[in-house]
Amino acid sequence: MRTSEKTTTYRAAVVGGSGFTGAELAELLVRHPSLELVAVSSDTQAGSPVAESLPRVRTGLDFCRHDEVADVDAAFLCLPDKAAAPIAKRLLDEGTAVVDLSPDFRLGIDDYREWYGEHPHPEMLPGVYGLTELHRDEVAAARLVANPGCYPTAALLALTPLLALDVQDVVIDSKSGVSGAGKTPNARTHFCSVDSDVTAYATAGHRHYPEIVAGLTRGGGHPDITFVPQVVPLQRGIQETIYVRTAERPAADDLRALYAEAYDGEPFVDVCDAPPSLRDVARTNRCRIFPTVDERTGRVLVVVVIDNLLKGASGQALQNMNVMLGLPEQEGLC
Amino acid sequence: MRTSEKTTTYRAAVVGGSGFTGAELAELLVRHPSLELVAVSSDTQAGSPVAESLPRVRTGLDFCRHDEVADVDAAFLCLPDKAAAPIAKRLLDEGTAVVDLSPDFRLGIDDYREWYGEHPHPEMLPGVYGLTELHRDEVAAARLVANPGCYPTAALLALTPLLALDVQDVVIDSKSGVSGAGKTPNARTHFCSVDSDVTAYATAGHRHYPEIVAGLTRGGGHPDITFVPQVVPLQRGIQETIYVRTAERPAADDLRALYAEAYDGEPFVDVCDAPPSLRDVARTNRCRIFPTVDERTGRVLVVVVIDNLLKGASGQALQNMNVMLGLPEQEGLC
Amino acid sequence: MRTSEKTTTYRAAVVGGSGFTGAELAELLVRHPSLELVAVSSDTQAGSPVAESLPRVRTGLDFCRHDEVADVDAAFLCLPDKAAAPIAKRLLDEGTAVVDLSPDFRLGIDDYREWYGEHPHPEMLPGVYGLTELHRDEVAAARLVANPGCYPTAALLALTPLLALDVQDVVIDSKSGVSGAGKTPNARTHFCSVDSDVTAYATAGHRHYPEIVAGLTRGGGHPDITFVPQVVPLQRGIQETIYVRTAERPAADDLRALYAEAYDGEPFVDVCDAPPSLRDVARTNRCRIFPTVDERTGRVLVVVVIDNLLKGASGQALQNMNVMLGLPEQEGLC
Amino acid sequence: MRTSEKTTTYRAAVVGGSGFTGAELAELLVRHPSLELVAVSSDTQAGSPVAESLPRVRTGLDFCRHDEVADVDAAFLCLPDKAAAPIAKRLLDEGTAVVDLSPDFRLGIDDYREWYGEHPHPEMLPGVYGLTELHRDEVAAARLVANPGCYPTAALLALTPLLALDVQDVVIDSKSGVSGAGKTPNARTHFCSVDSDVTAYATAGHRHYPEIVAGLTRGGGHPDITFVPQVVPLQRGIQETIYVRTAERPAADDLRALYAEAYDGEPFVDVCDAPPSLRDVARTNRCRIFPTVDERTGRVLVVVVIDNLLKGASGQALQNMNVMLGLPEQEGLC
């Protein structure tokens, strides 16, 4: 885009720029026509140039400390659970619009306690759940938005239209790229542990499970859900194949129409006629969904793909911020 | 092994050495202490040295034509459906022990007709289904064995112990490496179609579906089955995550014991305490199975891994041949 | 970007949208603020919706035939050698600005004949060689620009500053992602041929060799060059490690300064202090270069990375078109 | 192989079973007909079952501590530099045949001091350098063998025949799979750092450089050597493209004959007519070499591939031990 036409209105900060989602957001922000990246914080890298460790982020900024982020219109929190809430509170009090990518505001207090422990600011719950397509109006009215987890984003976009039928039983087989495990090296993210392999994990329960349940409940559904995440040898992307029993078996055409109507006009959601591929959503904020009926059993199958770091994290965060600030929802995204 | 100790007894041939499974078998056979590789056929490569196109196969043989394969004790057919049956018939008539890796003898006549068309030799059906662990005695008594498909091998090893319970409903989410699609290049096997991606396919029905159904029926089960295969970016390996509703919810310990007992003493099947990885079975004839209970729903989960080219094809073919010839079952395999 | 602010001035076409570079260009063009994508041609897919086979290209256009492309201000030719030149001629005659991504205008007539055969329009040679950073003024003045090959782009950006010294002897060890081999499936692009492997090819001579020689000659150098391309298991990106003997051994600091000065102010070229990674240039138009001195031998080492489909093809094509049309050079690129 | 025929003669131990090379050796040893694996040590895992962390190693052994390894005929040391030498000394004193995979006995005292620091037992230097094909007789006579590094194994097998000519100038462009970096997770082995990338490293000097120089000197050559290692996105394998200036330009046929003669009858070295692929050596102890002449410059090109964990480490270690014990050199290897 023409630099001369950049009509920046808002000052924006990324709080927590050491990980994958913070880096992705910073990269999006330096290209955004209406948001100016004015701060990227990292307590461990404070003082060093951002562009040195993140060459894709074309900025002259140095990392600052988290507590130095102030005087901004918009903040994105890319921090671990429990670390995010206190900073969200401070920034909100200063009048900043906040999108929090941590789990701190995604769940009700009981679920939070069960899966994460004591919440630092329980009085701030429940938050506004920012699955933009499903909750656009609440997001527009909010000053603090809980950005959804990656698996739940894909699952809820794939399942919510089905709630118009009577959904009884759901199996979510999720495959995620390795960036979903974060940037900190460990035995499970070693190249030799991941390459040429597929590994199921967290079969006893994953923290995104209660978020998926809460999302479906919010939509009026109460199905029995099994959710199994798996790591596949790729960097970015989530594919979920979802198997659903509905009270009545839908016709394939009706099913297709149900989804087409649900996402009519949505710029970031495509309803497809064949199983989608990650290559069509990689490095975009898009979600592609293929709903079909297994003719032999009457089960509904839904295959969904997103880029876990964009629609599943930083892209959706920016989409939410665009909505919160009254900017065009697609601005700075593709 | 010491060459001097090789006590070869049987003359063996690979019919169809142009593809992945034929190459794999030829490589196994040159190292086998009791089988001597005396022929590798390929109508398209006849006359050229085997070791030139397959450097891993340390042999001085040239490829011959399929119809030149004769006077052998053991033959492995690595041919497409319908091409295998006539050659199987000829070799059987000559007294050769045959393991057929094609689908020609895996199904009953009706299923075969539905999924493949007219069978060239319907009078030869039904064949002996060579899932060795489940049908060892029939294999030992047979002169022609139908080697199972890759997906069914994994699925049936994972599901058969469960038939002791009342299995009602099965979802098989299968992920396969690209070698499962064969060696012929096409748009779906292009590196840029597969790398960094996960793609479901054949959602309207895959030819391994009737084989899985037949296998479970053989075991006494009649569940409702949904089977979705997916391609993942790796060369060899199949991982299946299988979701099962049983009439009664088993205790996790009982489930574990059920599998441990079913596969007690089996040299190629491991029952695991955590989701298995392909790296532990790659280039081996092993199968690793992790059965567990999803405590939230009572569903049984079974995760299973095999090398699709070995336990899912050429390795199991050799295992079957060892059994047919009265050799130690593990000979030449690891 | 805000759609409302799109101030489109120029009508643009991609001639040859079936391959990787055409798809990449079409995707760039739909987001470009000053160019409007009005045609994508493919003789084999004419009549079918572009977005169906290329979901990343958000357009309602159908593919047209090559000969239907007319009445456009800007055309990008993504065609094989010899097919491009006649279409370039027709469009030029119609007043269209043309960037040709084929090799048809990159070489002098003798080199072309040696490596490609008879040129369809020898009277049009020599073309303007569009390595933008090195030939910006000629590009600005041209109506037809020959877009450089992927390997030469990286090699010439890495080597040209060194011509200030007396370069005597050059070894270019190039590693390319598989997209460089094109979209047509063959044995060499099969996933199982590429994954987990590294393969040198064209050791007897690659068509990019004369282009590299011509580029260095244009810059005043006449070194002895060995160029070996290799395929590595990744989709997009070229890394070249280049080993250079110069008449006098430079000091490391002087070498660094030489490059810093050569690319001072260049928006798409970074001079680095450590070996660069493809992840820092993937899906961008950037080139990152690390020059250093092997202290043990006095040889200069230069490591360079680009995205072969962007700076090595479609990105640089758009960069050239921006320059030809007098638009900001970075417009629509990142 | 038939278990009944196993004629075990020697008791063998792996000292250091936590890393990649120790695991590989243990797996080789459980299948070896003449060596019995009686101990695998790991100070960090002592007391836990080997097969639990290394399911490919079919043994009932528990890990023991390094200092508990005693009373064995053969020991393989898979330990870091400086940790290996004292244990080598102890085991030698006990009469054990030792192959040391660490760098402790590969270099002369001066080189060792420059690249690793003070040697714990300088009186034991120089060791016998176990590049089997080049030093078979010394290995046969030794009780302690220094197993070569992975890069030097490939480089020296590729370069040694050329020393018959007058080699003046050598560039070694090496590409290694990630297992070469070891099993300990760090930022450089994170899947997202390696996948889809190629990265040069250690451009200021790699510890395998003096080993390559020493190896060529041992062979009578004194060329000027530049060696640049690079990481490529695969698990196991090294490919090196080597560029050599010789005093006189050889004819291509003579060059081929030179290599054919040098490796005539070698079971683990193939001289090829085209650039070799890693898939042909993966999980084998083989080395494949393609020598050719760059007709434009007269430079010799040599492309070589090995599996870095086998011929580049554990396989060659076993090959050496077979020679030391008077067993058939290929026993237990393929």
PDB file of C-alpha atoms in Angstrom, chain A residues 174-261:
ATOM      1  CA  SER A 174      -8.047 -32.075  15.793  1.00  0.00           C
ATOM      2  CA  LYS A 175      -4.683 -31.864  14.117  1.00  0.00           C
ATOM      3  CA  SER A 176      -2.471 -28.926  14.907  1.00  0.00           C
ATOM      4  CA  GLY A 177       0.812 -27.609  13.594  1.00  0.00           C
ATOM      5  CA  VAL A 178       3.667 -27.343  16.051  1.00  0.00           C
ATOM      6  CA  SER A 179       3.471 -23.580  16.542  1.00  0.00           C
ATOM      7  CA  GLY A 180       0.427 -24.318  18.684  1.00  0.00           C
ATOM      8  CA  ALA A 181       2.799 -25.699  21.304  1.00  0.00           C
ATOM      9  CA  GLY A 182       4.565 -22.371  21.654  1.00  0.00           C
ATOM     10  CA  LYS A 183       8.087 -21.189  21.044  1.00  0.00           C
ATOM     11  CA  THR A 184       9.781 -22.580  24.157  1.00  0.00           C
ATOM     12  CA  PRO A 185      11.843 -25.597  23.100  1.00  0.00           C
ATOM     13  CA  ASN A 186      11.090 -28.915  24.747  1.00  0.00           C
ATOM     14  CA  ALA A 187      11.247 -32.600  23.918  1.00  0.00           C
ATOM     15  CA  ARG A 188       7.861 -32.483  22.185  1.00  0.00           C
ATOM     16  CA  THR A 189       8.761 -29.620  19.868  1.00  0.00           C
ATOM     17  CA  HIS A 190      12.162 -31.013  18.866  1.00  0.00           C
ATOM     18  CA  PHE A 191      12.187 -31.487  15.107  1.00  0.00           C
ATOM     19  CA  CYS A 192      13.036 -35.167  15.503  1.00  0.00           C
ATOM     20  CA  SER A 193      10.005 -35.703  17.743  1.00  0.00           C
ATOM     21  CA  VAL A 194       7.566 -34.185  15.277  1.00  0.00           C
ATOM     22  CA  ASP A 195       8.834 -34.780  11.759  1.00  0.00           C
ATOM     23  CA  SER A 196       7.362 -37.849  10.037  1.00  0.00           C
ATOM     24  CA  ASP A 197       5.039 -38.408  12.965  1.00  0.00           C
ATOM     25  CA  VAL A 198       1.484 -37.847  14.195  1.00  0.00           C
ATOM     26  CA  THR A 199       0.896 -37.898  17.924  1.00  0.00           C
ATOM     27  CA  ALA A 200      -2.293 -37.636  19.929  1.00  0.00           C
ATOM     28  CA  TYR A 201      -1.900 -35.892  23.276  1.00  0.00           C
ATOM     29  CA  ALA A 202      -3.892 -34.712  26.268  1.00  0.00           C
ATOM     30  CA  THR A 203      -6.264 -37.637  25.877  1.00  0.00           C
ATOM     31  CA  ALA A 204      -7.196 -37.207  29.534  1.00  0.00           C
ATOM     32  CA  GLY A 205      -8.375 -33.642  28.938  1.00  0.00           C
ATOM     33  CA  HIS A 206      -7.167 -30.504  27.172  1.00  0.00           C
ATOM     34  CA  ARG A 207      -7.747 -26.942  28.379  1.00  0.00           C
ATOM     35  CA  HIS A 208      -9.609 -26.087  25.221  1.00  0.00           C
ATOM     36  CA  TYR A 209     -12.280 -28.653  26.041  1.00  0.00           C
ATOM     37  CA  PRO A 210     -14.236 -26.465  28.486  1.00  0.00           C
ATOM     38  CA  GLU A 211     -13.987 -23.574  26.045  1.00  0.00           C
ATOM     39  CA  ILE A 212     -15.584 -25.646  23.299  1.00  0.00           C
ATOM     40  CA  VAL A 213     -18.304 -26.813  25.663  1.00  0.00           C
ATOM     41  CA  ALA A 214     -18.942 -23.248  26.809  1.00  0.00           C
ATOM     42  CA  GLY A 215     -19.097 -22.054  23.220  1.00  0.00           C
ATOM     43  CA  LEU A 216     -21.663 -24.644  22.242  1.00  0.00           C
ATOM     44  CA  THR A 217     -23.682 -23.998  25.377  1.00  0.00           C
ATOM     45  CA  ARG A 218     -23.664 -20.304  24.534  1.00  0.00           C
ATOM     46  CA  GLY A 219     -25.095 -21.329  21.168  1.00  0.00           C
ATOM     47  CA  GLY A 220     -27.797 -23.398  22.840  1.00  0.00           C
ATOM     48  CA  GLY A 221     -26.317 -26.858  22.401  1.00  0.00           C
ATOM     49  CA  HIS A 222     -25.535 -29.476  25.037  1.00  0.00           C
ATOM     50  CA  PRO A 223     -23.955 -32.364  23.190  1.00  0.00           C
ATOM     51  CA  ASP A 224     -21.694 -35.033  24.542  1.00  0.00           C
ATOM     52  CA  ILE A 225     -18.222 -34.023  23.321  1.00  0.00           C
ATOM     53  CA  THR A 226     -15.011 -35.950  22.825  1.00  0.00           C
ATOM     54  CA  PHE A 227     -12.086 -33.796  21.768  1.00  0.00           C
ATOM     55  CA  VAL A 228      -8.690 -35.259  20.914  1.00  0.00           C
ATOM     56  CA  PRO A 229      -5.846 -32.972  19.796  1.00  0.00           C
ATOM     57  CA  GLN A 230      -2.959 -34.304  17.752  1.00  0.00           C
ATOM     58  CA  VAL A 231       0.316 -32.837  16.574  1.00  0.00           C
ATOM     59  CA  VAL A 232       1.123 -33.116  12.884  1.00  0.00           C
ATOM     60  CA  PRO A 233       4.449 -32.269  11.225  1.00  0.00           C
ATOM     61  CA  LEU A 234       3.794 -28.761   9.994  1.00  0.00           C
ATOM     62  CA  GLN A 235       4.297 -25.312  11.437  1.00  0.00           C
ATOM     63  CA  ARG A 236       0.994 -23.546  11.228  1.00  0.00           C
ATOM     64  CA  GLY A 237      -2.548 -24.668  10.732  1.00  0.00           C
ATOM     65  CA  ILE A 238      -5.327 -26.611  12.390  1.00  0.00           C
ATOM     66  CA  GLN A 239      -7.503 -29.124  10.632  1.00  0.00           C
ATOM     67  CA  GLU A 240     -10.420 -30.652  12.498  1.00  0.00           C
ATOM     68  CA  THR A 241     -12.558 -33.512  11.305  1.00  0.00           C
ATOM     69  CA  ILE A 242     -15.734 -33.460  13.330  1.00  0.00           C
ATOM     70  CA  TYR A 243     -18.202 -36.324  13.568  1.00  0.00           C
ATOM     71  CA  VAL A 244     -21.714 -35.442  14.732  1.00  0.00           C
ATOM     72  CA  ARG A 245     -24.828 -37.386  15.527  1.00  0.00           C
ATOM     73  CA  THR A 246     -27.961 -35.294  15.123  1.00  0.00           C
ATOM     74  CA  ALA A 247     -31.436 -36.329  16.224  1.00  0.00           C
ATOM     75  CA  GLU A 248     -32.554 -36.432  12.628  1.00  0.00           C
ATOM     76  CA  ARG A 249     -30.355 -37.199   9.689  1.00  0.00           C
ATOM     77  CA  PRO A 250     -30.155 -34.148   7.456  1.00  0.00           C
ATOM     78  CA  ALA A 251     -30.148 -34.260   3.673  1.00  0.00           C
ATOM     79  CA  ALA A 252     -26.770 -33.292   2.251  1.00  0.00           C
ATOM     80  CA  ASP A 253     -28.247 -30.356   0.356  1.00  0.00           C
ATOM     81  CA  ASP A 254     -30.043 -28.998   3.382  1.00  0.00           C
ATOM     82  CA  LEU A 255     -26.872 -29.270   5.381  1.00  0.00           C
ATOM     83  CA  ARG A 256     -24.942 -27.345   2.778  1.00  0.00           C
ATOM     84  CA  ALA A 257     -27.646 -24.667   2.680  1.00  0.00           C
ATOM     85  CA  LEU A 258     -27.610 -24.379   6.461  1.00  0.00           C
ATOM     86  CA  TYR A 259     -23.918 -23.509   6.423  1.00  0.00           C
ATOM     87  CA  ALA A 260     -24.166 -21.270   3.375  1.00  0.00           C
ATOM     88  CA  GLU A 261     -26.820 -19.225   5.078  1.00  0.00           C
TER      89      GLU A 261
END
